[in-house]
XYZ file of C-alpha atoms in Angstrom:
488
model
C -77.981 -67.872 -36.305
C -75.292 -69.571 -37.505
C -72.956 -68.517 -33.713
C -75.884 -69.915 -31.895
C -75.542 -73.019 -33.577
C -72.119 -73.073 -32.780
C -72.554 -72.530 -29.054
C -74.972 -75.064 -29.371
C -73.166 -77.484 -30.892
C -70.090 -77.403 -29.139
C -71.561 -77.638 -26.267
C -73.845 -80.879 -27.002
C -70.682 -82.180 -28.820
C -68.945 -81.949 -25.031
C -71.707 -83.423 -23.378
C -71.788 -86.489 -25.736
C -68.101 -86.616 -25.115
C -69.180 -87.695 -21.211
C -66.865 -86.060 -19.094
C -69.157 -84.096 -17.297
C -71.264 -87.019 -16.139
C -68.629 -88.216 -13.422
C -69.040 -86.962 -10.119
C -65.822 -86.020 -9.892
C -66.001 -83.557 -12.559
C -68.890 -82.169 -11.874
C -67.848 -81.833 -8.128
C -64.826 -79.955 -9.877
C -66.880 -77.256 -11.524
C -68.698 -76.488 -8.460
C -65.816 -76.091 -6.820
C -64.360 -73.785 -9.522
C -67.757 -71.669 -8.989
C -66.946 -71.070 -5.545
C -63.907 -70.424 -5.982
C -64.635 -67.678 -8.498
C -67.574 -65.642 -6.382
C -64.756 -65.606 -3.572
C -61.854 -64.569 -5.667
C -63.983 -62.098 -7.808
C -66.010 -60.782 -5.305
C -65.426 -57.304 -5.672
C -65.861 -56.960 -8.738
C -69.304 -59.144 -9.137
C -70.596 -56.226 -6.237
C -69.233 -53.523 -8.362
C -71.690 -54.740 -11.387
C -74.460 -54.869 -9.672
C -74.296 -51.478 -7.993
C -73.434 -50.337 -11.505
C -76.578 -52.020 -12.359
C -79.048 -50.858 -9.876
C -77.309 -48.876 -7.355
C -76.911 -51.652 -4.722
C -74.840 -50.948 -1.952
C -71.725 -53.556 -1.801
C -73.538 -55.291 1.956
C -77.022 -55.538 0.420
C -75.992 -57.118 -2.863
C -73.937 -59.727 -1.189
C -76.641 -60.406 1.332
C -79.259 -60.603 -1.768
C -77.352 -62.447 -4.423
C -74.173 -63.603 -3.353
C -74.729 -65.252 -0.382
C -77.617 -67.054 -1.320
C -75.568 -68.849 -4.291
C -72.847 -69.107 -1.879
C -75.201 -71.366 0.249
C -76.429 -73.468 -2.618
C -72.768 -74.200 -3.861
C -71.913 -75.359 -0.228
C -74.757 -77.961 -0.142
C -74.555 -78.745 -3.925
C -70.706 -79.562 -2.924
C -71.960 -81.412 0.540
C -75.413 -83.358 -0.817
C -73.845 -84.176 -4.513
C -72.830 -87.759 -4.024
C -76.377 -88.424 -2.235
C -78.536 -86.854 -4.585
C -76.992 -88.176 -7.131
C -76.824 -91.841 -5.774
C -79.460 -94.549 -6.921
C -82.659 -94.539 -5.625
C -83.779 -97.891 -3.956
C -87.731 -98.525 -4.801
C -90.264 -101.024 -2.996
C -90.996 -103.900 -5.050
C -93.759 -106.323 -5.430
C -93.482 -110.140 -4.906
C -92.701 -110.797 -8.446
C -90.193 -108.405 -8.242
C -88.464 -109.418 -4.967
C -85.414 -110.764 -6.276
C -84.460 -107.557 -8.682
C -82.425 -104.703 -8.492
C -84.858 -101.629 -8.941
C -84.054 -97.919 -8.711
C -84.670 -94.511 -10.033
C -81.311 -93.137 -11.296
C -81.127 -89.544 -12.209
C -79.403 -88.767 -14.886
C -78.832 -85.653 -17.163
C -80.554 -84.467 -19.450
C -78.343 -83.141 -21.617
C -77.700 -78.961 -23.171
C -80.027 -76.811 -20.770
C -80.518 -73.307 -21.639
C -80.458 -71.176 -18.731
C -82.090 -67.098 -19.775
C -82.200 -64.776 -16.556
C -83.150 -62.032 -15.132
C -82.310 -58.346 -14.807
C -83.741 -57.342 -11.518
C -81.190 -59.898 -9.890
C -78.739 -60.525 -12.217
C -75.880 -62.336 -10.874
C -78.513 -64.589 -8.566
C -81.032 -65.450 -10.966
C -78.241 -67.105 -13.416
C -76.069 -68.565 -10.558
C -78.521 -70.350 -9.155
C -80.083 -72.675 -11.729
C -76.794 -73.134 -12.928
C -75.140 -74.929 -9.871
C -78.389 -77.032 -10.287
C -77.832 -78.044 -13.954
C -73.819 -78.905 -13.440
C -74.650 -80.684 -10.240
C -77.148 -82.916 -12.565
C -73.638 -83.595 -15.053
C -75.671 -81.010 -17.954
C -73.955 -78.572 -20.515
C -75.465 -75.457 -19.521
C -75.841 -71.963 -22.152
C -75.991 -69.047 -20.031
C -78.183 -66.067 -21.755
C -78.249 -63.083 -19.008
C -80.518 -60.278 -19.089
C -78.572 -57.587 -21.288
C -80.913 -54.882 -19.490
C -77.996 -55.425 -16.331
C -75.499 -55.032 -18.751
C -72.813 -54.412 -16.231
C -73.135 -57.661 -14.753
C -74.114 -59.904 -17.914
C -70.704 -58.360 -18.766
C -68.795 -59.744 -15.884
C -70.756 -62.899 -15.900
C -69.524 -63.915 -19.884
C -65.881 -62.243 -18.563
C -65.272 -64.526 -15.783
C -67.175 -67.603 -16.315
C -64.615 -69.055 -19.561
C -61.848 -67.882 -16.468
C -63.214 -70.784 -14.211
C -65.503 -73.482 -15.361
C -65.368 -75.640 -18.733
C -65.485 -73.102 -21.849
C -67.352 -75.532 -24.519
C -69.762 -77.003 -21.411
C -70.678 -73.879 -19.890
C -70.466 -70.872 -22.618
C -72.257 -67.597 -22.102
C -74.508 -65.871 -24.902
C -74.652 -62.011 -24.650
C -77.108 -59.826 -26.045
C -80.584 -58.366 -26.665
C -83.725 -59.898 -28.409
C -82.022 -60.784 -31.728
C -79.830 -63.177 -30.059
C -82.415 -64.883 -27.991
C -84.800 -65.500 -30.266
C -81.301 -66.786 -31.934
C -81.081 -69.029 -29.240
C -84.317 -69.993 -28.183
C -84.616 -71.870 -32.584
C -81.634 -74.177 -31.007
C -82.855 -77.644 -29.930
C -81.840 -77.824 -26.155
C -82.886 -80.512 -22.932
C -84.437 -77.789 -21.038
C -85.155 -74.528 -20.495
C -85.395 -72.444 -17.401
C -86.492 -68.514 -17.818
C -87.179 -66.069 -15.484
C -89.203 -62.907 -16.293
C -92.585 -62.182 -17.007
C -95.464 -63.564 -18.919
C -95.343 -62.562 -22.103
C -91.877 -63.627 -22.651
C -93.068 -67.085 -20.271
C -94.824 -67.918 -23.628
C -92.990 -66.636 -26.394
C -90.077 -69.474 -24.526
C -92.532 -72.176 -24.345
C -93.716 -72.015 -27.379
C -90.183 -72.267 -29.238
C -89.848 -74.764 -26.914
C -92.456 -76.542 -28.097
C -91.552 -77.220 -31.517
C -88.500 -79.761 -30.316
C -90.634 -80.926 -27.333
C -88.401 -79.366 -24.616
C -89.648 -78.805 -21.692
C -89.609 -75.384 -19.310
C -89.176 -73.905 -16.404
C -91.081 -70.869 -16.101
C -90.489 -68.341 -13.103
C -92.606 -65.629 -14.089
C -94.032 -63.230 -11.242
C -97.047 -61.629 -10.729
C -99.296 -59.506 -8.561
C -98.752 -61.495 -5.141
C -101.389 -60.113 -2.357
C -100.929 -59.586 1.229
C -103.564 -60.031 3.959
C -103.341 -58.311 6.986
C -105.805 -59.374 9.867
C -107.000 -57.426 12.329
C -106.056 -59.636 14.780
C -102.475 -58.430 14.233
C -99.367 -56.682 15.670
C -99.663 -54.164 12.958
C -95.862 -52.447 14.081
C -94.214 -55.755 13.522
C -96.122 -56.791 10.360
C -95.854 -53.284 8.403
C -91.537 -53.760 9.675
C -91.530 -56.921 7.676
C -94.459 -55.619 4.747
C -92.477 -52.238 4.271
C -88.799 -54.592 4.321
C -90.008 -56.733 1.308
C -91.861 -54.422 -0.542
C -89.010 -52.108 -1.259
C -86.081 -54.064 -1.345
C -83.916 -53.914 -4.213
C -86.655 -50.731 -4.677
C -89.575 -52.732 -5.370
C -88.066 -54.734 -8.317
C -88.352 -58.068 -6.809
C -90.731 -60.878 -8.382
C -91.953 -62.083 -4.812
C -92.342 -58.671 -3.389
C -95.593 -57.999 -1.763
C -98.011 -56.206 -5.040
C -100.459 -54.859 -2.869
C -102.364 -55.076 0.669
C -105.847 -56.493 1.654
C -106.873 -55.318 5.154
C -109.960 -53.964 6.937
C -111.007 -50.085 6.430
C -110.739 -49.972 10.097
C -107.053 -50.736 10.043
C -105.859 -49.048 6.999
C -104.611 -45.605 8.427
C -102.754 -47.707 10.752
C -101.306 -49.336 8.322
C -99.347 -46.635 6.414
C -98.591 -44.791 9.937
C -96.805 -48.131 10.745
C -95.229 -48.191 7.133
C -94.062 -44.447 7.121
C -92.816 -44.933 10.516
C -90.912 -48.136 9.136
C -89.384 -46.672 6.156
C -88.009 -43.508 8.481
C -86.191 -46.482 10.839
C -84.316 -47.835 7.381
C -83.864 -45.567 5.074
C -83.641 -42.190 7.301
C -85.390 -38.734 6.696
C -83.876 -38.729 3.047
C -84.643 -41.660 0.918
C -82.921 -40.466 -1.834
C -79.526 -39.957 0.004
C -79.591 -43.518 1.893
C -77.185 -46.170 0.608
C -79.978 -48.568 1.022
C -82.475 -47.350 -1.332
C -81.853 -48.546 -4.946
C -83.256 -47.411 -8.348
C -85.193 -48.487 -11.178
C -83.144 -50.133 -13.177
C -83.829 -47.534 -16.646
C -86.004 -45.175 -17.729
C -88.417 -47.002 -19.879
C -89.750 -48.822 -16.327
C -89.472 -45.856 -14.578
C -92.006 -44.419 -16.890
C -94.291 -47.141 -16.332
C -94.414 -47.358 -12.883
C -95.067 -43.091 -12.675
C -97.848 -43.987 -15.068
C -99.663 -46.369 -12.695
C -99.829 -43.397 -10.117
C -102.144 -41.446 -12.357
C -105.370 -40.855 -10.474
C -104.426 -42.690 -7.396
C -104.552 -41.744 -3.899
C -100.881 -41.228 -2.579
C -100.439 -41.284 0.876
C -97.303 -41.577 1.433
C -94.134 -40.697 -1.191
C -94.979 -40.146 -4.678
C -91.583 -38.043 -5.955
C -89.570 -38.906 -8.509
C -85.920 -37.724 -10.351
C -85.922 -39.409 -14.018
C -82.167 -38.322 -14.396
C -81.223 -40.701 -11.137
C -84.446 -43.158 -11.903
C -85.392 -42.501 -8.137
C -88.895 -42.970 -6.874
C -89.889 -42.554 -3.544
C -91.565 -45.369 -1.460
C -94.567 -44.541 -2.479
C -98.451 -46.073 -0.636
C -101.406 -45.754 -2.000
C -104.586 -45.828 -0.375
C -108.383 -46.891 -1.252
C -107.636 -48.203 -4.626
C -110.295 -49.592 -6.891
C -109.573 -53.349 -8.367
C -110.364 -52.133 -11.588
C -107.573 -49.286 -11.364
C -104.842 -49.651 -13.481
C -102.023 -50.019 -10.885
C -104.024 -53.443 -10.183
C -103.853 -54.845 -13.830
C -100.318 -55.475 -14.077
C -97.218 -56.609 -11.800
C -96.097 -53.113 -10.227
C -92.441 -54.350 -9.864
C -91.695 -50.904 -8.283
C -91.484 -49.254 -4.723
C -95.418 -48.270 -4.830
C -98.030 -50.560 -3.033
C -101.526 -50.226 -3.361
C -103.746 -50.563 -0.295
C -107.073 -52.133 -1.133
C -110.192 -52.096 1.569
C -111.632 -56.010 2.591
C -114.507 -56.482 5.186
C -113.145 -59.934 5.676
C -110.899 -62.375 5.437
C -113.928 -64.260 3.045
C -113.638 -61.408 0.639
C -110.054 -60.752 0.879
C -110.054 -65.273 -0.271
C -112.892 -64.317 -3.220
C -110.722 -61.313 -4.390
C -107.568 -63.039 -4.463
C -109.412 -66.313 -6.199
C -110.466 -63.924 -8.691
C -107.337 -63.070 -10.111
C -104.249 -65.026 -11.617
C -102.785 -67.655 -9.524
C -99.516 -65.289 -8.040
C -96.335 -66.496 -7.525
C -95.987 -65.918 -3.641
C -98.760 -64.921 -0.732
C -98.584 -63.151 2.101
C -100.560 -63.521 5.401
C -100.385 -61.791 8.505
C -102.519 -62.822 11.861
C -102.171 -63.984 15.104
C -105.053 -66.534 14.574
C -103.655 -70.022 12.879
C -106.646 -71.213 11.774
C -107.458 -68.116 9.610
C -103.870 -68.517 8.333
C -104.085 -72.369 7.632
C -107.838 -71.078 6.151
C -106.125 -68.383 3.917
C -103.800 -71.299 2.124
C -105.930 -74.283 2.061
C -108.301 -71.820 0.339
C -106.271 -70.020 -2.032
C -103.157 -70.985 -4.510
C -99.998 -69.583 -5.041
C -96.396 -70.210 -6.037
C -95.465 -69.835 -2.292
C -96.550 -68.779 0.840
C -95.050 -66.738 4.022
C -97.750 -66.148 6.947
C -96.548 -63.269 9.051
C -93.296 -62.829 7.015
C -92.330 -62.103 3.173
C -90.462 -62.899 1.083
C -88.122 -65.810 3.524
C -89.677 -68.807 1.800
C -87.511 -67.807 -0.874
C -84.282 -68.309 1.036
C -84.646 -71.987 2.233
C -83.096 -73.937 -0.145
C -85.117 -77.208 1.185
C -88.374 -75.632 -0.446
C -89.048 -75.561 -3.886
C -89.126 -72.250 -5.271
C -91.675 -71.657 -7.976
C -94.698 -70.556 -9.561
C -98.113 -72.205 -10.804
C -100.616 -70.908 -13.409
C -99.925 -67.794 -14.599
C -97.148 -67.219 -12.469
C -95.091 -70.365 -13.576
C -94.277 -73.605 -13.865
C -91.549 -76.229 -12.387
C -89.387 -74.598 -9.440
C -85.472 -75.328 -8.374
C -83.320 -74.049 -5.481
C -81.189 -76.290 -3.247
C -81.946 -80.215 -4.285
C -84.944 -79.027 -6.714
C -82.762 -77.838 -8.697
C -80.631 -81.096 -9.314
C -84.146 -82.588 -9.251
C -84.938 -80.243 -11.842
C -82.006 -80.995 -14.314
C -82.085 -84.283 -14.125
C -84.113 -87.500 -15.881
C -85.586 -89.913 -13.401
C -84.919 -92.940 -14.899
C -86.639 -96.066 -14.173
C -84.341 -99.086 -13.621
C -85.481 -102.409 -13.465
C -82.289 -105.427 -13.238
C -83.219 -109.007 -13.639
C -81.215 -112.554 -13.643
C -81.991 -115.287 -16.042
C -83.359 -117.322 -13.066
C -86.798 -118.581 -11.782
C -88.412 -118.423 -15.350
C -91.055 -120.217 -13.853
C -92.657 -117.270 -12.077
C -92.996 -115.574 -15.184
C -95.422 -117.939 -16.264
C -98.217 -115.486 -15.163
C -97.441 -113.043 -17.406
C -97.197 -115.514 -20.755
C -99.893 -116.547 -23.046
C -102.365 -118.467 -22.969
C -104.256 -116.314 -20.533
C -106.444 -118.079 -18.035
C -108.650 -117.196 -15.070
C -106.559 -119.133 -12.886
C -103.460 -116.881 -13.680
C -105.361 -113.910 -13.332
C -106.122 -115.436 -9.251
C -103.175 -116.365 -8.577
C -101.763 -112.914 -9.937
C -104.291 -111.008 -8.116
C -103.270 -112.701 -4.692
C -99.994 -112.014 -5.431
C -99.595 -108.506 -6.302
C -103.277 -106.976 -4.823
C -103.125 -108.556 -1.014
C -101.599 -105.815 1.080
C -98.903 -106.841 4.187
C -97.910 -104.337 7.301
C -94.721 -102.383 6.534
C -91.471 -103.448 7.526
C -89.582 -106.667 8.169
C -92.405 -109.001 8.737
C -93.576 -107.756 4.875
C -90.557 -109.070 3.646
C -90.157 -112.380 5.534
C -93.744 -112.965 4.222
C -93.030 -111.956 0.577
C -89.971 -114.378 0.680
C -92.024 -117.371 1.800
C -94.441 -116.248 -0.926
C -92.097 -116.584 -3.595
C -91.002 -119.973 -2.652
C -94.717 -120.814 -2.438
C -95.373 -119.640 -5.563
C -92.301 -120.974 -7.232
C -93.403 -124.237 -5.892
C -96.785 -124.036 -6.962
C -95.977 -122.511 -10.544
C -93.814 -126.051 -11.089
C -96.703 -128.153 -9.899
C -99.681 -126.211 -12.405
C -97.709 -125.595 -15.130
C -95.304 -128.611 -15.500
C-alpha cells in the first residue's frame, strides 16, 4: 500500500507543480508518444504476438495504427480543443466575457485491458495528457508480455513522476484503486465495472466504464447474405473472438439460417484457408482458464460448423452454432471467444422484443437493404453503438464517441471525447465594475415591477444572428436608461 501511495503521490505532487498544464508541454509528451510507437515498433508487435499470437500486420492494423491516428489529431486539434469556449449570452450579460474552459482534472487512473493490450492503455492515455492530467497506467498483467514493455518503455519517453506505470495482479489494484485519484477509466467486464466504481465512490471520483457485453446482430431477409456473413464472420473472429464489440450472437429468420453458416463457412475458407490452425491470421485464447470456459459453453449445443480444440496451443476452431435456446447457457454470459450462436426470429418485431429483453449491449449490429427497418431497429432499441450492415467500424472513427450505456458502461473517449473526457468544463463568467445600475434587478427589495422588466428582458426571444445583437445592444442602452430614471 504504502508504493501505491507513492506513485500516487508523486504524481499529484507533479501535477500541483503545473508544468503539465501548458500546451507546450503537453504537446511535448504527445510528441514523445509518437515518437516511441515508431522507434519501438518492433518490439511493441513482438509483445503482443507473445501475448496472443498476433501476426506482426494484424496487430499493427488493430492496435497500433489506431493510436497512431489519435496521436496525429491529438497533436493537430490540441490548441483548438483546448482553446476557450465562447457561450451566447443574455442581455444582462452582453457586455461580459463568458466561456467554458476545460481544464484538467488532475491524477487519472487509467486500468486496461488484456484482449488489446497495447490499444486499450494507449488510447485513453493520449486523451488524459492532451487534457494537461498526471496519468497512472495499471495494464492488464494477464498480457504480461506487453504490460512488460509498456512499464519498460514508457519512463524511456514521457515524464517519469507524471506518467508512471503500476504492474501487477489483483493485490496491486485493489492497492491502487484505495488511492484518491480525478478519474478513473477501466475497461473489462462487469463485475470488475463495479468493484472500480464502488472504490471510486468513497472519494467521489468519477468513472469511465467500458465494459462489454452480449452485442446482437440482426440479419434481414431482405439481405445480400454473401456480403453480410464476409463482414459478420470478419468481426466475429478477429483477434479469435476476444474482442468486446464483436458480434455475440445472430438473430435471423429460420428460413435464412442454413444460408447463413454456408455463407460463414465459405467466408472463413477465403481468410483463414483449409487449416485454421496453421493460418497466421487466426489467434488464440489468450490462457487456459478462458479457454476452459468458452469449451464449457459448447456443452449441449448444436455445432455446425468447427467445434475442435488443442488446450496445449489454446486453439479453438471458428466454431457456429445453430438453433440455440435463449435460456442456454452460451446466451447468459459474454462469449468473448470464436463461437457464435445462431438464434431463430420470425421478425424483425421479435428480434427488437428479444434484444429489449436483455442488458443494454455495448455495440449492435444490423444488416438489411431496407432503411427504414434499420432506422426502426435503432430508434427502437439501445446500445453502446451501432453499425447497420457493417461491425465493428464505428469503433475506428475517432469523431464518434466510443462507449457503453447500462450494463455495458458508462462515459466513452476516442479522438476529442477523450480530451472531453479528461477534462473539467469550467464555467467562466468575467465582469467590469461598470453599469452597476443594471444590476439593480437582481438586488433587494424585490418588486413586481423588477420581476417585468426582468422577464422582458431575459424571456422575449429575437431571430439568430446579427440583427439579435444590434437589438440586444439597443436594449441595454434602453434599459440602462430606464434603470437611472426608476431607480434614481
Amino acid at each position: 500500500m504504502e508504493r501505491m501511495q507513492q506513485v500516487v503521490g508523486r504524481a499529484r505532487a507533479a501535477f500541483n507543480s503545473g508544468r503539465c498544464r501548458s500546451l507546450e508541454f503537453r504537446m511535448q509528451q504527445l510528441k514523445a508518444l509518437e515518437r516511441m510507437v515508431q522507434e519501438k515498433e518492433e518490439e511493441i508487435l513482438a509483445a503482443i504476438k507473445a501475448d496472443l499470437h498476433k501476426s506482426e500486420p494484424n496487430a499493427y492494423s488493430h492496435e497500433l495504427l489506431c493510436v497512431m491516428q489519435d496521436l496525429i489529431m491529438a497533436i493537430d486539434k490540441l490548441p483548438a480543443w483546448a482553446a476557450p469556449r465562447p457561450v451566447k449570452r443574455n442581455l444582462l450579460t452582453m457586455r461580459d466575457e463568458v466561456y467554458i474552459f476545460p481544464e484538467p482534472l488532475g491524477v487519472v487512473l487509467i486500468i486496461g485491458a488484456w484482449n488489446y493490450p497495447f490499444l486499450l492503455v494507449m488510447q485513453p492515455l493520449i486523451g488524459a495528457i492532451a487534457a494537461g492530467n498526471a496519468v497512472v497506467m495499471k495494464p492488464s498483467e494477464i498480457s504480461e508480455n506487453t504490460a512488460r514493455v509498456v512499464a519498460d518503455l514508457l519512463p524511456q519517453y514521457l515524464d517519469r513522476e507524471l506518467y508512471p506505470v503500476v504492474t501487477g495482479g489483483v493485490p496491486e489494484t485493489t492497492e491502487l484503486l484505495k488511492q484518491r485519484f480525478d478519474h478513473i477509466l477501466y475497461t473489462g467486464n462487469s463485475t470488475v465495472g463495479k468493484i472500480v466504481m464502488a472504490a471510486a465512490a468513497k472519494h467521489l471520483t468519477p468513472v469511465t466504464l467500458e465494459l462489454g457485453g452480449k452485442s446482437p446482430c440482426y440479419i434481414d431477409k431482405d439481405c445480400d447474405l454473401a456480403v453480410a456473413c464476409r463482414r459478420i464472420t470478419w468481426g466475429k473472429y478477429m483477434n479469435c473472438g476476444q474482442t468486446c464489440i464483436a458480434p455475440d450472437y445472430i438473430l435471423c429468420d429460420p428460413s435464412i439460417q442454413s444460408k447463413v453458416v454456408e455463407n460463414i463457412k465459405a467466408t472463413l475458407q477465403e481468410l483463414y484457408g483449409e487449416h485454421v490452425k496453421n493460418s497466421p491470421d487466426y489467434e488464440r485464447i489468450i490462457n487456459k482458464h478462458h479457454f476452459k470456459r468458452i469449451l464449457g459453453l459448447l456443452e449441449g449445443q448444436k455445432i455446425a460448423h468447427g467445434g475442435e480444440a488443442d488446450e496445449a496451443s489454446c486453439f479453438i476452431a471458428p466454431t457456429i452454432l445453430t438453433d440455440v435456446s435463449p435460456a442456454s447457457k452460451v446466451m447468459e454470459e459474454e462469449i468473448f471467444g470464436p463461437v457464435l450462436p445462431i438464434l431463430p426470429v420470425k421478425s424483425v418485431d421479435e428480434a427488437i422484443e428479444f434484444i429489449n429483453s436483455r442488458e443494454k449491449p455495448l455495440a449492435l449490429y444490423v444488416f438489411s437493404n431496407n432503411k427504414k427497418l434499420i432506422k426502426r431497429v435503432i430508434s427502437e432499441t439501445s446500445s453502446g453503438g451501432v453499425s447497420a450492415n457493417d461491425v465493428i467500424m464505428h469503433f475506428f472513427l475517432s469523431a464518434l464517441p466510443f462507449g457503453g450505456v447500462g450494463n455495458s458502461g458508462m462515459g466513452a473517449y476516442h479522438g476529442k471525447h477523450s480530451f472531453e473526457t479528461f477534462s473539467h468544463h469550467r464555467a467562466c463568467l468575467i465582469k467590469d465594475l461598470k453599469m452597476e445600475i443594471i444590476n439593480k434587478l437582481r438586488y433587494p427589495p424585490g418588486s413586481q415591477k423588477k420581476v417585468d422588466w426582468s422577464k422582458f428582458f431575459l424571456l422575449k426571444l429575437f431571430n439568430k444572428g446579427q440583427i439579435r445583437l444590434v437589438i440586444l445592444a439597443l436594449l441595454g442602452i434602453v434599459a440602462a436608461v430606464v434603470m437611472k430614471v426608476v431607480y434614481y
